[in-house]
Amino acid sequence: MAKLYFRYGAMNSGKSTALLQAAYNYEERGQRVLLAKPQIDTKGDEDVVSRLGVTRHVDFLVGHDADLRELFHRAASNAHPDSAHRDLEVSCLLIDEAQFLTTEQVDDLMRIAVLDNVPVMCYGIRTDFQTRAFPGSARLLEIAHTLEELKTICRCGKKALFNGRTVDGTFVFSGSQVAIDGVHVGYESLCANCYLEESGGVLLPRIDIKAEFH
């Protein structure tokens, strides 16, 4: 039986780089992989983008209400005609920015791993800029066979745990759960001490919020 993996870390912990390296490792051995990411992640459009400058086109995008297992089956049976591995069975499904998936879509990933016997490797962050879990990450932490933390450091040199959001260079602690890194919005990986320093000592209480998808 194949497994569902969740490899998580704060921003700038090399998640997309690790995903692209995993894809390269499979293909170097003549095996076929599929890459996907949530449609809401507009950074790179239809590409997985590493902060090291490496990019790769995804095989399919996952809309907010999409049946992820159906998308996987469709992509697995309709490989791009230029693919060197189009006649091979899929050896692994790689998901970037998995925190943006819904709980139902994460359940689909478990079905792909267990019922379709295809390993699924998910990469993403656990919590948003207010230290609250994303729905996809929460579900992955609940059901994934294997959890692996990808580590990075804060500006002070300590291990980074949290993702601070900035707008025009100033830290903010209110707003929509989802705001893609861009010209005005940025993120910085922070340790607990530096996060509390920037937030005035506040770790926001856990309340019911709804992620805003645009």
Tab-separated table of C-alpha atoms in Angstrom:
chain	number	residue	atom	x	y	z
A	1	MET	CA	0.000	0.000	0.000
A	2	ALA	CA	1.270	3.445	-0.917
A	3	LYS	CA	1.329	6.279	1.625
A	4	LEU	CA	0.230	9.893	1.999
A	5	TYR	CA	3.090	12.179	3.055
A	6	PHE	CA	2.949	15.728	4.401
A	7	ARG	CA	6.154	17.720	4.356
A	8	TYR	CA	5.569	21.052	6.028
A	9	GLY	CA	7.531	24.073	7.135
A	10	ALA	CA	7.422	27.820	7.573
A	11	MET	CA	7.853	30.113	4.591
A	12	ASN	CA	11.258	29.861	2.900
A	13	SER	CA	11.934	26.360	4.207
A	14	GLY	CA	12.520	25.009	0.705
A	15	LYS	CA	9.229	23.158	0.225
A	16	SER	CA	8.859	23.780	-3.506
A	17	THR	CA	12.549	23.100	-4.048
A	18	ALA	CA	12.171	19.763	-2.252
A	19	LEU	CA	9.131	18.916	-4.379
A	20	LEU	CA	10.996	19.637	-7.611
A	21	GLN	CA	13.950	17.599	-6.397
A	22	ALA	CA	11.647	14.670	-5.641
A	23	ALA	CA	10.168	14.895	-9.147
A	24	TYR	CA	13.667	14.927	-10.647
A	25	ASN	CA	14.705	11.897	-8.591
A	26	TYR	CA	11.735	9.845	-9.810
A	27	GLU	CA	12.205	10.799	-13.435
A	28	GLU	CA	15.938	10.215	-13.345
A	29	ARG	CA	15.043	6.593	-12.628
A	30	GLY	CA	12.626	6.414	-15.554
A	31	GLN	CA	9.467	6.790	-13.478
A	32	ARG	CA	6.504	9.035	-14.157
A	33	VAL	CA	5.226	11.691	-11.765
A	34	LEU	CA	2.328	14.134	-11.808
A	35	LEU	CA	2.536	17.620	-10.303
A	36	ALA	CA	-0.456	19.627	-9.113
A	37	LYS	CA	-1.274	22.656	-6.998
A	38	PRO	CA	-4.403	24.523	-5.851
A	39	GLN	CA	-5.737	26.973	-8.404
A	40	ILE	CA	-5.845	29.739	-5.792
A	41	ASP	CA	-2.036	29.819	-5.759
A	42	THR	CA	-1.582	32.338	-8.575
A	43	LYS	CA	2.144	32.753	-7.961
A	44	GLY	CA	3.767	31.326	-11.067
A	45	ASP	CA	0.364	30.835	-12.718
A	46	GLU	CA	0.447	27.148	-13.732
A	47	ASP	CA	4.013	26.542	-12.551
A	48	VAL	CA	5.580	25.338	-9.338
A	49	VAL	CA	8.077	28.073	-8.489
A	50	SER	CA	11.091	27.547	-6.253
A	51	ARG	CA	12.687	30.538	-4.566
A	52	LEU	CA	15.964	29.306	-6.052
A	53	GLY	CA	14.583	30.181	-9.488
A	54	VAL	CA	13.658	26.680	-10.645
A	55	THR	CA	10.185	26.303	-12.158
A	56	ARG	CA	8.120	23.494	-13.609
A	57	HIS	CA	4.689	23.365	-15.215
A	58	VAL	CA	2.032	21.487	-13.257
A	59	ASP	CA	0.025	18.692	-14.822
A	60	PHE	CA	-3.243	20.008	-13.397
A	61	LEU	CA	-4.655	22.714	-11.147
A	62	VAL	CA	-7.097	21.960	-8.323
A	63	GLY	CA	-10.105	24.256	-8.118
A	64	HIS	CA	-11.712	24.924	-4.736
A	65	ASP	CA	-14.709	22.654	-5.420
A	66	ALA	CA	-12.932	20.111	-7.623
A	67	ASP	CA	-12.944	16.348	-7.175
A	68	LEU	CA	-9.198	15.858	-6.773
A	69	ARG	CA	-9.210	12.118	-7.342
A	70	GLU	CA	-11.110	12.573	-10.597
A	71	LEU	CA	-8.583	15.197	-11.733
A	72	PHE	CA	-5.769	12.799	-10.908
A	73	HIS	CA	-7.325	9.929	-12.883
A	74	ARG	CA	-7.905	12.211	-15.856
A	75	ALA	CA	-4.324	13.483	-15.832
A	76	ALA	CA	-2.933	9.977	-15.342
A	77	SER	CA	-4.747	8.684	-18.430
A	78	ASN	CA	-4.072	11.745	-20.593
A	79	ALA	CA	-0.373	12.516	-20.381
A	80	HIS	CA	1.023	15.352	-22.442
A	81	PRO	CA	2.054	13.983	-25.879
A	82	ASP	CA	5.554	15.384	-25.428
A	83	SER	CA	6.076	13.530	-22.165
A	84	ALA	CA	8.925	11.041	-22.224
A	85	HIS	CA	6.988	8.989	-19.661
A	86	ARG	CA	3.513	9.067	-21.224
A	87	ASP	CA	3.255	5.250	-21.440
A	88	LEU	CA	4.218	4.659	-17.811
A	89	GLU	CA	1.990	4.223	-14.793
A	90	VAL	CA	2.149	7.131	-12.357
A	91	SER	CA	4.725	6.447	-9.645
A	92	CYS	CA	3.982	9.501	-7.484
A	93	LEU	CA	1.634	12.474	-7.187
A	94	LEU	CA	3.295	15.663	-5.897
A	95	ILE	CA	1.164	18.489	-4.482
A	96	ASP	CA	2.539	21.993	-3.901
A	97	GLU	CA	0.888	24.534	-1.532
A	98	ALA	CA	-1.236	21.750	-0.047
A	99	GLN	CA	-2.488	24.009	2.755
A	100	PHE	CA	-4.971	25.525	0.282
A	101	LEU	CA	-6.756	22.217	-0.338
A	102	THR	CA	-10.104	21.495	1.298
A	103	THR	CA	-10.526	18.714	3.844
A	104	GLU	CA	-12.471	16.716	1.235
A	105	GLN	CA	-9.616	17.043	-1.257
A	106	VAL	CA	-7.107	15.801	1.316
A	107	ASP	CA	-9.384	12.811	1.860
A	108	ASP	CA	-9.192	12.269	-1.925
A	109	LEU	CA	-5.399	12.168	-1.618
A	110	MET	CA	-5.679	9.428	0.981
A	111	ARG	CA	-7.889	7.457	-1.412
A	112	ILE	CA	-5.339	7.899	-4.212
A	113	ALA	CA	-2.600	6.560	-1.958
A	114	VAL	CA	-4.542	3.663	-0.458
A	115	LEU	CA	-7.054	2.650	-3.145
A	116	ASP	CA	-5.050	3.571	-6.261
A	117	ASN	CA	-1.722	2.579	-4.680
A	118	VAL	CA	0.055	5.766	-5.774
A	119	PRO	CA	2.280	7.582	-3.241
A	120	VAL	CA	1.177	11.173	-2.636
A	121	MET	CA	3.670	13.761	-1.384
A	122	CYS	CA	2.187	17.043	-0.157
A	123	TYR	CA	4.205	20.169	0.585
A	124	GLY	CA	2.858	23.186	2.438
A	125	ILE	CA	2.718	25.338	5.559
A	126	ARG	CA	0.798	24.473	8.717
A	127	THR	CA	-0.537	27.838	9.836
A	128	ASP	CA	-1.447	31.245	8.488
A	129	PHE	CA	-0.124	34.653	9.567
A	130	GLN	CA	-2.459	34.560	12.581
A	131	THR	CA	-1.071	31.153	13.721
A	132	ARG	CA	-4.269	29.337	12.731
A	133	ALA	CA	-4.169	26.093	10.786
A	134	PHE	CA	-5.188	26.047	7.144
A	135	PRO	CA	-7.966	23.495	6.448
A	136	GLY	CA	-5.787	21.391	4.145
A	137	SER	CA	-2.874	21.338	6.558
A	138	ALA	CA	-5.084	20.477	9.531
A	139	ARG	CA	-6.512	17.489	7.704
A	140	LEU	CA	-3.095	16.330	6.528
A	141	LEU	CA	-1.794	16.485	10.085
A	142	GLU	CA	-4.750	14.330	11.107
A	143	ILE	CA	-4.525	11.566	8.491
A	144	ALA	CA	-1.162	11.531	6.675
A	145	HIS	CA	0.858	8.351	7.119
A	146	THR	CA	4.107	10.286	7.406
A	147	LEU	CA	4.821	13.812	8.657
A	148	GLU	CA	8.133	15.564	8.028
A	149	GLU	CA	9.101	19.064	9.094
A	150	LEU	CA	11.278	21.102	6.735
A	151	LYS	CA	13.153	23.591	8.886
A	152	THR	CA	14.248	27.157	8.317
A	153	ILE	CA	15.535	29.923	10.568
A	154	CYS	CA	14.223	33.243	11.789
A	155	ARG	CA	16.139	36.484	11.230
A	156	CYS	CA	17.508	36.066	14.776
A	157	GLY	CA	18.926	32.627	13.992
A	158	LYS	CA	16.391	30.560	15.948
A	159	LYS	CA	14.124	27.966	14.374
A	160	ALA	CA	11.218	29.644	12.559
A	161	LEU	CA	7.715	28.451	13.490
A	162	PHE	CA	5.356	31.167	12.280
A	163	ASN	CA	4.641	33.100	9.079
A	164	GLY	CA	4.427	36.844	9.593
A	165	ARG	CA	2.537	38.813	6.929
A	166	THR	CA	3.664	42.263	5.820
A	167	VAL	CA	1.845	44.842	3.722
A	168	ASP	CA	4.172	47.359	2.123
A	169	GLY	CA	6.846	46.226	4.581
A	170	THR	CA	4.782	46.566	7.777
A	171	PHE	CA	3.633	43.538	9.777
A	172	VAL	CA	-0.142	43.061	9.917
A	173	PHE	CA	-2.195	40.685	12.075
A	174	SER	CA	-5.702	40.982	10.633
A	175	GLY	CA	-7.191	40.258	7.242
A	176	SER	CA	-8.164	37.356	5.009
A	177	GLN	CA	-6.545	34.009	5.690
A	178	VAL	CA	-5.345	33.785	2.074
A	179	ALA	CA	-3.251	36.516	0.467
A	180	ILE	CA	-0.741	35.367	-2.123
A	181	ASP	CA	2.815	36.670	-1.828
A	182	GLY	CA	3.217	39.556	-4.270
A	183	VAL	CA	4.164	43.182	-4.783
A	184	HIS	CA	2.394	44.645	-1.725
A	185	VAL	CA	1.959	41.513	0.414
A	186	GLY	CA	4.987	39.668	1.740
A	187	TYR	CA	5.821	37.044	4.335
A	188	GLU	CA	8.649	36.478	6.772
A	189	SER	CA	9.399	33.304	8.715
A	190	LEU	CA	9.632	34.101	12.428
A	191	CYS	CA	10.483	32.259	15.631
A	192	ALA	CA	8.019	32.482	18.521
A	193	ASN	CA	9.986	35.274	20.208
A	194	CYS	CA	10.146	37.493	17.124
A	195	TYR	CA	6.501	36.843	16.260
A	196	LEU	CA	5.407	37.919	19.726
A	197	GLU	CA	7.654	40.954	19.533
A	198	GLU	CA	6.047	42.069	16.274
A	199	SER	CA	2.487	41.276	17.450
A	200	GLY	CA	2.832	43.040	20.777
A	201	GLY	CA	2.831	39.797	22.710
A	202	VAL	CA	-0.406	38.503	21.198
A	203	LEU	CA	-1.008	35.003	19.874
A	204	LEU	CA	-4.436	35.448	18.372
A	205	PRO	CA	-7.169	33.304	19.968
A	206	ARG	CA	-8.560	30.434	17.950
A	207	ILE	CA	-11.941	31.450	16.583
A	208	ASP	CA	-14.025	30.193	13.711
A	209	ILE	CA	-12.965	31.875	10.492
A	210	LYS	CA	-13.703	31.181	6.873
A	211	ALA	CA	-10.869	31.243	4.355
A	212	GLU	CA	-11.593	33.691	1.581
A	213	PHE	CA	-10.976	32.252	-1.865
A	214	HIS	CA	-10.970	34.540	-4.881
